[in-house]
mmCIF file of C-alpha atoms in Angstrom:
data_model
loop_
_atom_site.group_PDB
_atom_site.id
_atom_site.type_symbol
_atom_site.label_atom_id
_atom_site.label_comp_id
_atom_site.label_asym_id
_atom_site.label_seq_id
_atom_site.Cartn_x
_atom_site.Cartn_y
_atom_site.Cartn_z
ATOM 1 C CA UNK A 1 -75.791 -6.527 148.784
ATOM 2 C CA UNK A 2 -78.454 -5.452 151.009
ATOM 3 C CA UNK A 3 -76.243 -4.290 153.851
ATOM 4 C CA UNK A 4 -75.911 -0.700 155.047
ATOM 5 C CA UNK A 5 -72.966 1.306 154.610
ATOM 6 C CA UNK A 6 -74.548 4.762 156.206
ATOM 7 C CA UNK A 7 -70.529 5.428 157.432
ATOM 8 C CA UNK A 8 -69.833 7.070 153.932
ATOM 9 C CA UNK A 9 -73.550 8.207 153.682
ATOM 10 C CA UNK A 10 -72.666 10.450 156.591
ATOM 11 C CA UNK A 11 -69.724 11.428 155.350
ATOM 12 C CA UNK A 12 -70.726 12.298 152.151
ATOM 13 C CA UNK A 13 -73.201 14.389 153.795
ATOM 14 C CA UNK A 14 -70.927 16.690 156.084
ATOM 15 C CA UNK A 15 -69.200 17.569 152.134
ATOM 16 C CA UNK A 16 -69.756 20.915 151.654
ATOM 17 C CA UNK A 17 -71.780 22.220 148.844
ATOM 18 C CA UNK A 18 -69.077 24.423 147.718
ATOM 19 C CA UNK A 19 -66.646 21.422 147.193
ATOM 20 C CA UNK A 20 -69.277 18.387 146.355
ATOM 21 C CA UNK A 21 -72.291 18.062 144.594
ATOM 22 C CA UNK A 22 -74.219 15.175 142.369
ATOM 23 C CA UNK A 23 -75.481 11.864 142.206
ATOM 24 C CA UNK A 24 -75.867 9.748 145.524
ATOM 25 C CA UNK A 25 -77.089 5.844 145.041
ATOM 26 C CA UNK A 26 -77.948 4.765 148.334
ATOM 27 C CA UNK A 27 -79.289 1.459 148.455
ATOM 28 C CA UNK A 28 -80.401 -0.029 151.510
ATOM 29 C CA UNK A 29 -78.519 2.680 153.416
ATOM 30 C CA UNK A 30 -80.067 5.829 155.566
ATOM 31 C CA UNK A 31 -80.053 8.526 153.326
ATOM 32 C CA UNK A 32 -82.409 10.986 155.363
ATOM 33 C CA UNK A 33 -79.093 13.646 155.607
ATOM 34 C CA UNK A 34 -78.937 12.980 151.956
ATOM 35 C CA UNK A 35 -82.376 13.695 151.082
ATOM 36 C CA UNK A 36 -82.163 17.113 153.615
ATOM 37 C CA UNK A 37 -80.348 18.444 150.864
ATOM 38 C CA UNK A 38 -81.754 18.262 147.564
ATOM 39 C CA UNK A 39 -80.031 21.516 145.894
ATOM 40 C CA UNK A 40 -76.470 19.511 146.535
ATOM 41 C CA UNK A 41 -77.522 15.983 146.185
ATOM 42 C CA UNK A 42 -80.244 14.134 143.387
ATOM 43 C CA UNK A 43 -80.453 10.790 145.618
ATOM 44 C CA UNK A 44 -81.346 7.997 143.822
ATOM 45 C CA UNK A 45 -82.405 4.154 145.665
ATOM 46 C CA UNK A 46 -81.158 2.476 142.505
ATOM 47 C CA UNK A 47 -80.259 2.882 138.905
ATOM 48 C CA UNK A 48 -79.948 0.766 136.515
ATOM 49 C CA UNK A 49 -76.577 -0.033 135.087
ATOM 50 C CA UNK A 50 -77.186 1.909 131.898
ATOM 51 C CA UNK A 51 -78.136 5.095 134.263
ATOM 52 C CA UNK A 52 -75.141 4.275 136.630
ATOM 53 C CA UNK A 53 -72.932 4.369 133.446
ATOM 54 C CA UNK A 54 -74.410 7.860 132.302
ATOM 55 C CA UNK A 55 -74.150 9.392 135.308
ATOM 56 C CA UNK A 56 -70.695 8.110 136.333
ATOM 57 C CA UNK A 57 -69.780 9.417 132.559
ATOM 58 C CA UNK A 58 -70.619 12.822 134.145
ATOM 59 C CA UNK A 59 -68.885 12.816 136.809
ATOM 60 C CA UNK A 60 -65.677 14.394 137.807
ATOM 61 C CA UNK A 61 -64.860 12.001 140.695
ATOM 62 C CA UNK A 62 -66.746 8.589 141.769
ATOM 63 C CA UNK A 63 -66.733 8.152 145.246
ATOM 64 C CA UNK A 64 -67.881 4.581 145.714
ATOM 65 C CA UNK A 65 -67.517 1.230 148.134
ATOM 66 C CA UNK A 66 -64.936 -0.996 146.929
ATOM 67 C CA UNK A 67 -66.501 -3.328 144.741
ATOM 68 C CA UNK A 68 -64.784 -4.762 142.043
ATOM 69 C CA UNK A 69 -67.766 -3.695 139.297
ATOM 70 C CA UNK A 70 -67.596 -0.285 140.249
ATOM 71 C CA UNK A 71 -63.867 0.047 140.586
ATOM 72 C CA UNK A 72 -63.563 -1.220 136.586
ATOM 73 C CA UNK A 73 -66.535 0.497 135.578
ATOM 74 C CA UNK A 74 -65.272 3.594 136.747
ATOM 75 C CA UNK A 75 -61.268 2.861 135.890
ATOM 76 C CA UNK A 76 -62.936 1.897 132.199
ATOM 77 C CA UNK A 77 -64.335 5.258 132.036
ATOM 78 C CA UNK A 78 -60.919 6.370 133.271
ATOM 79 C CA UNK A 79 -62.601 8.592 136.362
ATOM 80 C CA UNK A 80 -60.652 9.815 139.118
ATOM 81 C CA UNK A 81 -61.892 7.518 142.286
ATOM 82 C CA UNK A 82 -62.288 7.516 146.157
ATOM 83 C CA UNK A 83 -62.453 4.275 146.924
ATOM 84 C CA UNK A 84 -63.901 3.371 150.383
ATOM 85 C CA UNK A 85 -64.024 0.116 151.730
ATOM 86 C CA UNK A 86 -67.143 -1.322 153.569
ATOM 87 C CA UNK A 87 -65.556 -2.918 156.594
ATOM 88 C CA UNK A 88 -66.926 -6.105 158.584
ATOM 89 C CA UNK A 89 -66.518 -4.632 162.048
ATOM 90 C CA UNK A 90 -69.257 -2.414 161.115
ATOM 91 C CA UNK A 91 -71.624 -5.403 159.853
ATOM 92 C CA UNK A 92 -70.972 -3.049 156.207
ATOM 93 C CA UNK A 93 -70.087 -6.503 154.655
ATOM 94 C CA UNK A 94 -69.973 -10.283 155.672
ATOM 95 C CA UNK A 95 -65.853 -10.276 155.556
ATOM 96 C CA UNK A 96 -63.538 -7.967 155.039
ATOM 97 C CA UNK A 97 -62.644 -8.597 151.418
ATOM 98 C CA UNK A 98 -63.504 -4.701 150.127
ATOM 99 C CA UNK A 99 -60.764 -4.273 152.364
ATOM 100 C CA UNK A 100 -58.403 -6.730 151.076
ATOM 101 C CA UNK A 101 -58.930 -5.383 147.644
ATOM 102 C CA UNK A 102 -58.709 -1.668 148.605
ATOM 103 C CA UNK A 103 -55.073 -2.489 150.863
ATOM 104 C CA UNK A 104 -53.889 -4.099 147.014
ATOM 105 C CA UNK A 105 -54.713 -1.090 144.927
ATOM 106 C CA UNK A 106 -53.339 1.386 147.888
ATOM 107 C CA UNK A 107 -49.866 -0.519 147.433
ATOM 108 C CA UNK A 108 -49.691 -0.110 143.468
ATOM 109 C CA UNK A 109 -50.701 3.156 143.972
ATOM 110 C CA UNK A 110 -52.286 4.044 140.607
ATOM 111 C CA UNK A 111 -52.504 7.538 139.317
ATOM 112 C CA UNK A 112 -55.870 9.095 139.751
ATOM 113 C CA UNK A 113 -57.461 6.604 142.482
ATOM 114 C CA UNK A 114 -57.212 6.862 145.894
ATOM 115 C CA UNK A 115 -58.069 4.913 148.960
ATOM 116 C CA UNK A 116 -60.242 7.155 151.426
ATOM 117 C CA UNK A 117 -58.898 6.640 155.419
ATOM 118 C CA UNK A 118 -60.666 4.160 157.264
ATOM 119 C CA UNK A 119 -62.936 7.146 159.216
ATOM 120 C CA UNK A 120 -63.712 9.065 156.320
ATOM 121 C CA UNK A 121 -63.759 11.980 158.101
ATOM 122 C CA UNK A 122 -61.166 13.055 155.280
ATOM 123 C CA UNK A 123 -63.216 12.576 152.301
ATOM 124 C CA UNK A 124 -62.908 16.233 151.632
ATOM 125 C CA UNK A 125 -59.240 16.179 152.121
ATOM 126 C CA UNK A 126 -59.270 13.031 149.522
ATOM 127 C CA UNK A 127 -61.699 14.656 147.270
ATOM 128 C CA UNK A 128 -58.634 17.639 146.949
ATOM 129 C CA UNK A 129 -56.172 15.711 146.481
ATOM 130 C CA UNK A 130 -57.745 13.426 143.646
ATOM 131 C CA UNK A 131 -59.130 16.429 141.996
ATOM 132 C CA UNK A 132 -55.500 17.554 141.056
ATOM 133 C CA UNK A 133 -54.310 14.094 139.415
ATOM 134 C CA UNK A 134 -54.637 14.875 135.467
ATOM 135 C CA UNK A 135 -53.909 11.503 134.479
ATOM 136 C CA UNK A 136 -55.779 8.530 135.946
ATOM 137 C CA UNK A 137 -53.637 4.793 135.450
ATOM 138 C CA UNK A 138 -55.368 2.264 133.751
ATOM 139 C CA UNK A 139 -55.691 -0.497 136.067
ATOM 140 C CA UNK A 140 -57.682 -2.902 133.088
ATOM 141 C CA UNK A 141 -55.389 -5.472 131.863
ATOM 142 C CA UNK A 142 -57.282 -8.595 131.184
ATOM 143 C CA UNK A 143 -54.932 -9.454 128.022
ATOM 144 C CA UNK A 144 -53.031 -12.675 129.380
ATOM 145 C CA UNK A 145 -56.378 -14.479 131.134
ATOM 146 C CA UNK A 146 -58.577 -13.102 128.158
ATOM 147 C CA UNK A 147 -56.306 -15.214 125.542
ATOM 148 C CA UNK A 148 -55.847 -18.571 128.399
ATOM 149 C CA UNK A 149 -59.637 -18.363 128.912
ATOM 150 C CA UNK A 150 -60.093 -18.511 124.725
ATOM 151 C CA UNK A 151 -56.862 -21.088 124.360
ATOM 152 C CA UNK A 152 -58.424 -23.000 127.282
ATOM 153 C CA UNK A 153 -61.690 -22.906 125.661
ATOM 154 C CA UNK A 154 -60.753 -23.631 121.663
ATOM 155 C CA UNK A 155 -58.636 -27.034 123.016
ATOM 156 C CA UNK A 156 -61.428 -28.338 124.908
ATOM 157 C CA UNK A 157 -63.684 -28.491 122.160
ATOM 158 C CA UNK B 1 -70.495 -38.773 124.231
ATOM 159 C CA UNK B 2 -70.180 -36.203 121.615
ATOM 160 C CA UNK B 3 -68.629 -32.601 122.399
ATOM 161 C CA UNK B 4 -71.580 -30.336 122.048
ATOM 162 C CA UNK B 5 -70.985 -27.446 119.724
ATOM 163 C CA UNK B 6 -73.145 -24.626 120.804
ATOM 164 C CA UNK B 7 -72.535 -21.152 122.524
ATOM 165 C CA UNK B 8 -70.820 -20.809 125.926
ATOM 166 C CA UNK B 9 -72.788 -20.518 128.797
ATOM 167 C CA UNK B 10 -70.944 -17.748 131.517
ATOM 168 C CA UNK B 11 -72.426 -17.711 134.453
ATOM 169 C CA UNK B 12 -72.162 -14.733 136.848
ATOM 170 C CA UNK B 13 -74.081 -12.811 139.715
ATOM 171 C CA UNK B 14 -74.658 -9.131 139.127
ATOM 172 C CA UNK B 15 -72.030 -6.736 140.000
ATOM 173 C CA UNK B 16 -68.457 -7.379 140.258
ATOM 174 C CA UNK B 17 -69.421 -11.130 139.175
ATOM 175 C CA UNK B 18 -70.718 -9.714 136.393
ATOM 176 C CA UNK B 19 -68.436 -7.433 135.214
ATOM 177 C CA UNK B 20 -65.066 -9.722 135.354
ATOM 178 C CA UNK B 21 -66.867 -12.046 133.874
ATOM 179 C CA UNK B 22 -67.946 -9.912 131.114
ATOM 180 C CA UNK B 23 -64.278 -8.735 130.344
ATOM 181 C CA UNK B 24 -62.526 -12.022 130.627
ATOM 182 C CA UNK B 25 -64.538 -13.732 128.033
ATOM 183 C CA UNK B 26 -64.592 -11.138 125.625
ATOM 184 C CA UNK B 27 -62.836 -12.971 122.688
ATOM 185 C CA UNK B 28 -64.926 -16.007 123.215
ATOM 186 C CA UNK B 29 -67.357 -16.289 119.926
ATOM 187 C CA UNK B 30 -71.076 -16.964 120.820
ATOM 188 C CA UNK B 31 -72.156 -16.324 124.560
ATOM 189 C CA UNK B 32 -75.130 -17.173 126.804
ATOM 190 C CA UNK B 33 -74.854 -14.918 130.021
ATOM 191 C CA UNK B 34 -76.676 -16.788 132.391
ATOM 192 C CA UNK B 35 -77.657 -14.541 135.780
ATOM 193 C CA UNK B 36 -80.620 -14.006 138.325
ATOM 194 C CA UNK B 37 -80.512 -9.748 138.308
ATOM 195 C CA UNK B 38 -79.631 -7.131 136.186
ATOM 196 C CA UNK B 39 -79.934 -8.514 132.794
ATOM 197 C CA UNK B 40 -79.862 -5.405 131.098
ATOM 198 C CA UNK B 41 -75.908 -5.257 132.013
ATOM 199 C CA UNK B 42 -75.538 -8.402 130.093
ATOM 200 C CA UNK B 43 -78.217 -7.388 126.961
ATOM 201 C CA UNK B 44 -76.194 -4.207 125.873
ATOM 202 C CA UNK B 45 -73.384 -5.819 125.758
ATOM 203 C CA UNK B 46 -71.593 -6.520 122.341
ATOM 204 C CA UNK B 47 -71.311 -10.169 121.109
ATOM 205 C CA UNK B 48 -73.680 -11.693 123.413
ATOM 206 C CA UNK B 49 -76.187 -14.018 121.704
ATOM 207 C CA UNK B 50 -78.909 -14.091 124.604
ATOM 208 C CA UNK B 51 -79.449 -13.643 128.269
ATOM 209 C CA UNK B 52 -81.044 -16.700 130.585
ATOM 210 C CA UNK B 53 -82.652 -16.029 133.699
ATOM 211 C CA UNK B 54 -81.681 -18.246 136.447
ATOM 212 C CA UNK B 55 -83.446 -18.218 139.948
ATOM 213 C CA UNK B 56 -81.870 -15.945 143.221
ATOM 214 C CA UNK B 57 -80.635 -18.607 145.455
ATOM 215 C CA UNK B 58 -79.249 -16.671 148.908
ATOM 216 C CA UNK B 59 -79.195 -19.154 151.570
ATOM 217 C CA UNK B 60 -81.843 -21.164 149.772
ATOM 218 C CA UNK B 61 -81.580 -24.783 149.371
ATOM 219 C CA UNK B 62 -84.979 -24.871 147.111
ATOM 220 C CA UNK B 63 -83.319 -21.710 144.940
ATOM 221 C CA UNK B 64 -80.523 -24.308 144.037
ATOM 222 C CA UNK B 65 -83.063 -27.177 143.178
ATOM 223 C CA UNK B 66 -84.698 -24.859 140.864
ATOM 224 C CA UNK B 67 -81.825 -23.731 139.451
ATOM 225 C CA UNK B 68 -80.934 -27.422 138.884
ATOM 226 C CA UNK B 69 -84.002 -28.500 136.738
ATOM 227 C CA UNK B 70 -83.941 -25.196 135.048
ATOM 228 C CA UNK B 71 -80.357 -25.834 134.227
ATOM 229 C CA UNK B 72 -80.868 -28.786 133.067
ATOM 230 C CA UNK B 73 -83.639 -27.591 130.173
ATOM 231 C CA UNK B 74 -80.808 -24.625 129.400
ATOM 232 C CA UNK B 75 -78.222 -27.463 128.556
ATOM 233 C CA UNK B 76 -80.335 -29.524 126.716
ATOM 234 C CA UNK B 77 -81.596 -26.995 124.857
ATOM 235 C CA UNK B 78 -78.380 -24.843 123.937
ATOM 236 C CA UNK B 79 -75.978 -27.784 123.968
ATOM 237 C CA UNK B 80 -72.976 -25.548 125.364
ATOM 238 C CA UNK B 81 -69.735 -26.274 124.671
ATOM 239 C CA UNK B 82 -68.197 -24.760 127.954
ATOM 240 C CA UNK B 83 -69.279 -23.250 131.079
ATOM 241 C CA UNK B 84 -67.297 -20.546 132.694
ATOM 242 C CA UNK B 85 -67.857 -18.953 136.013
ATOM 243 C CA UNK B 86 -66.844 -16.382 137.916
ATOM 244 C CA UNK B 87 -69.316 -17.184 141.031
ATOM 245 C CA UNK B 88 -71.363 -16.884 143.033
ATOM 246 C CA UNK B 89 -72.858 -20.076 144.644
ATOM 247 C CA UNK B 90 -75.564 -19.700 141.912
ATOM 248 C CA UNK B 91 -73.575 -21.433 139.659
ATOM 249 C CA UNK B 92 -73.056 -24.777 141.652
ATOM 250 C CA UNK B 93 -76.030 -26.645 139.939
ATOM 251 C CA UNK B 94 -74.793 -25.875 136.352
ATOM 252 C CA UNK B 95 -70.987 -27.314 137.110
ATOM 253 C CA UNK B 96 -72.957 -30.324 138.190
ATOM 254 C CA UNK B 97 -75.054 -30.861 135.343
ATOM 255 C CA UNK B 98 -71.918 -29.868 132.967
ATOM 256 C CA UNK B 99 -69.666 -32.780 134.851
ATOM 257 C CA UNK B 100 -72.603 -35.296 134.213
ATOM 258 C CA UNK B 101 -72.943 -34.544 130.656
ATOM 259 C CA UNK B 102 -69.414 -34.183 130.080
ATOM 260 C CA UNK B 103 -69.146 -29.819 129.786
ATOM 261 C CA UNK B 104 -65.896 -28.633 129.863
ATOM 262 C CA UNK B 105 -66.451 -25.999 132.849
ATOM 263 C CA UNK B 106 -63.897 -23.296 134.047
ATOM 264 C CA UNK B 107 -64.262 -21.336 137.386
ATOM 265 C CA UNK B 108 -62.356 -18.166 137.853
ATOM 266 C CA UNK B 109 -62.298 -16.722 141.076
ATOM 267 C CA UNK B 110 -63.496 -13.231 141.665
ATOM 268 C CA UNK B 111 -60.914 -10.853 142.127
ATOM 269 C CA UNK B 112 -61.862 -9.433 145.302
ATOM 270 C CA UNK B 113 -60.371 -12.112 146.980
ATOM 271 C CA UNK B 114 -57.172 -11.509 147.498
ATOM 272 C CA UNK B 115 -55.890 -13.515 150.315
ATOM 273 C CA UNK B 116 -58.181 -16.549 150.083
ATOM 274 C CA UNK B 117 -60.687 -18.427 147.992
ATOM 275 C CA UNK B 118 -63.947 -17.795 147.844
ATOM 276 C CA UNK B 119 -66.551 -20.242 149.221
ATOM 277 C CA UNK B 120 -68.051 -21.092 145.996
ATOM 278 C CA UNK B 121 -64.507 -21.650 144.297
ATOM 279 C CA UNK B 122 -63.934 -23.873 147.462
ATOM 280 C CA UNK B 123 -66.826 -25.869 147.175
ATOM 281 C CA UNK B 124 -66.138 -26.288 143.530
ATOM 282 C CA UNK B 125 -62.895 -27.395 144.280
ATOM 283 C CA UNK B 126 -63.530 -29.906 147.362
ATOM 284 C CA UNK B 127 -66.229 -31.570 144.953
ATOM 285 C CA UNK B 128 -63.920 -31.350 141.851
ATOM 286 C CA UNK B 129 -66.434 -30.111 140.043
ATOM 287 C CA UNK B 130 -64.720 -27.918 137.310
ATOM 288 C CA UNK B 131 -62.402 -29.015 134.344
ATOM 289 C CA UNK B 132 -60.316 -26.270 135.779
ATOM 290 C CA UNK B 133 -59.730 -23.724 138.508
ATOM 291 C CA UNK B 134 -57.905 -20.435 137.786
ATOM 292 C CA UNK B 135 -57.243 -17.516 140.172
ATOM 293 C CA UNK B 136 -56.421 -13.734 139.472
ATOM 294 C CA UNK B 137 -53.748 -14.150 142.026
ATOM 295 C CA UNK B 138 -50.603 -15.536 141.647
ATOM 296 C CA UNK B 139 -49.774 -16.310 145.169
ATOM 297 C CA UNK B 140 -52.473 -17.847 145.723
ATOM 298 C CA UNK B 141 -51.900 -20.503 142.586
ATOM 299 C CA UNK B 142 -52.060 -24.276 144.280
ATOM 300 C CA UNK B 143 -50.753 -26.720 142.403
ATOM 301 C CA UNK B 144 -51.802 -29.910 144.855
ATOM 302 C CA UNK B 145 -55.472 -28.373 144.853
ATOM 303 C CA UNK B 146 -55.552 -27.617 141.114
ATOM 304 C CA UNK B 147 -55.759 -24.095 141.478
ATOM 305 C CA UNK B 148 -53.790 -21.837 138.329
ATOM 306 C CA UNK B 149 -53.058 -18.391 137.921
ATOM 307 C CA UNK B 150 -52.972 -17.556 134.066
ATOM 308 C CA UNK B 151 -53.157 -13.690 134.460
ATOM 309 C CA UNK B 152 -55.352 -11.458 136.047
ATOM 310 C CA UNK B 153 -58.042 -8.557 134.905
ATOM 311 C CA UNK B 154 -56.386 -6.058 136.293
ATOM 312 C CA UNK B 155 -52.414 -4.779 136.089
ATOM 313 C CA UNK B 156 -51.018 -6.282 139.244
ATOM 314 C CA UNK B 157 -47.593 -3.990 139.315
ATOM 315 C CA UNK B 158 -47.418 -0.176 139.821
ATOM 316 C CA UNK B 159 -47.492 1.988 136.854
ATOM 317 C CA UNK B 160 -50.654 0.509 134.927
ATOM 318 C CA UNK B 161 -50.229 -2.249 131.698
ATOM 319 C CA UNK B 162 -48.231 -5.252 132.223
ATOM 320 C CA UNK B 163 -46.127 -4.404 129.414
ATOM 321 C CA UNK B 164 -44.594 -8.187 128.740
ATOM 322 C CA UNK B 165 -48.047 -9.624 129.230
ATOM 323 C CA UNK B 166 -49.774 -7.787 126.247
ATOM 324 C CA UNK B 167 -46.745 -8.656 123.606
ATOM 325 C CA UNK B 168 -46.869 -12.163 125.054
ATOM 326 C CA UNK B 169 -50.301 -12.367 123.506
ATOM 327 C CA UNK B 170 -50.649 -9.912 120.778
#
């Protein structure tokens, strides 16, 4: 994924340091309002997934694109999450799958994870509102395809 | 020809790939990851034997040719006895080689797709390529293209665990 998604970047940056502070991966994205504010935000290019798992640990709320890897890394660690979708009107992704997945969890509306609007000009708003949830759902529930994939697996051989 | 007896190979790309991938086979017994990034996800995990390196293939027609021969060496020298997949197109070469020498290979579509396969799982199915094709959706099962939903890594009702689903298979 070597695409852009400077959209929550920006947003990210208008947070206010009284409400927001911590660990920003940015990627291939323009992080130069990021980096303007190094008492509110340690900006990191990448981390490896051991790092990404420590600091995520740490955290109090993930904001993050809607990848699937983040979204069960984060549910796994059962962190509250803002979950914005990278959109394909904004070249942010080659389709608009993110979005697809993000419209799915919005409908089963799990406890704890939210779906950021499409501007993100509300990501302080959403940041508020996730903050209060005390419980977050589990969304993890690989039981069924975990035994067909084994069953599958054992009668084949 | 003999059914080989070794480890299962499970083939994924880094990230969401990855991490399905990672979860689904998690009761499997011995397990090759095979990927082109990010090994270290795959090294600290539990119960995996050893990571293989395969080549980034993009766009590139060359990536998949190399991929093919290196492959190859992999199978002959593990002797798998399955392949499963959860994409991307990286994959392709190894359902070939595991058709030819008689593999039983599984794709399982990523999740993210929710309203649609994805390329690679199309491919794979207009070449026939996999013993079997399963999605994580369960509209988008297809029983004339041989596509089967037999659950899904995540709970796909409100209000978290499919309750039924883990008594059905504890």
């Amino acid at each position: 994924m070597s695409r852009k998604f400077n959209r929550l970047l920006d947003a990210v940056a208008e947070l206010d340091d009284g409400l927001a502070r911590g660990v920003v991966q940015y990627g291939y994205s323009d992080c130069s309002r990021i980096l303007d504010r190094p008492h509110q935000w340690d900006a990191r290019h990448f981390m490896t997934d051991a790092e990404l798992g420590t600091e995520m640990e740490k955290a109090d709320i993930v904001i993050s694109h809607a990848g699937v890897g983040t979204i069960l890394k984060a549910n796994a660690l059962r962190k509250r999450l803002i979950i914005c979708p990278r959109l394909h009107m904004y070249d942010e992704h080659v389709d608009d799958h993110q979005l697809q997945i993000t419209n799915f969890i919005s409908s089963i509306r799990p406890a704890g994870i939210l779906v950021s609007e499409a501007n993100y000009k509300s990501l302080g708003d959403a940041i508020h509102e996730v903050a209060r949830c005390e419980v977050v759902d589990e969304l993890i529930n690989p039981y069924s395809i975990q035994a067909f994939v084994k069953d599958m697996i054992d009668a084949a051989a | 020809m003999k059914q080989w007896s070794g480890p299962v190979f499970i083939m994924a790309s880094p990230g969401g790939h990855a991490s399905q991938a990672l979860i689904i086979t998690e009761r499997l017994g011995r397990r090759i990851f095979l990927s082109y990034s990010h090994l270290d996800k795959f090294r600290s995990e539990k119960g995996v034997e050893k990571v293989l390196r395969a080549f980034p293939v993009r766009t590139s027609v060359i990536g998949h040719v190399a991929n093919f021969g290196l492959f190859a060496w992999y199978f002959l020298r593990y002797r798998p006895r399955a392949l499963v997949s959860t994409g991307g197109p990286f994959c392709l070469p190894a359902f070939v080689i595991a058709k030819w020498v008689g593999v039983p290979c599984f794709y399982i579509d990523t999740l993210s797709r929710v309203e649609g396969f994805s390329n690679t799982c199309q491919m794979i199915l207009d070449r026939k390529l996999a013993s079997k094709v399963l999605t994580q959706w369960p509209h988008l099962a297809d029983a004339d293209k041989g596509v089967e939903y037999h659950g899904s890594i995540i709970a796909l009702r409100h209000g978290g665990n499919n309750v039924a689903e883990i008594q059905q298979v504890a």
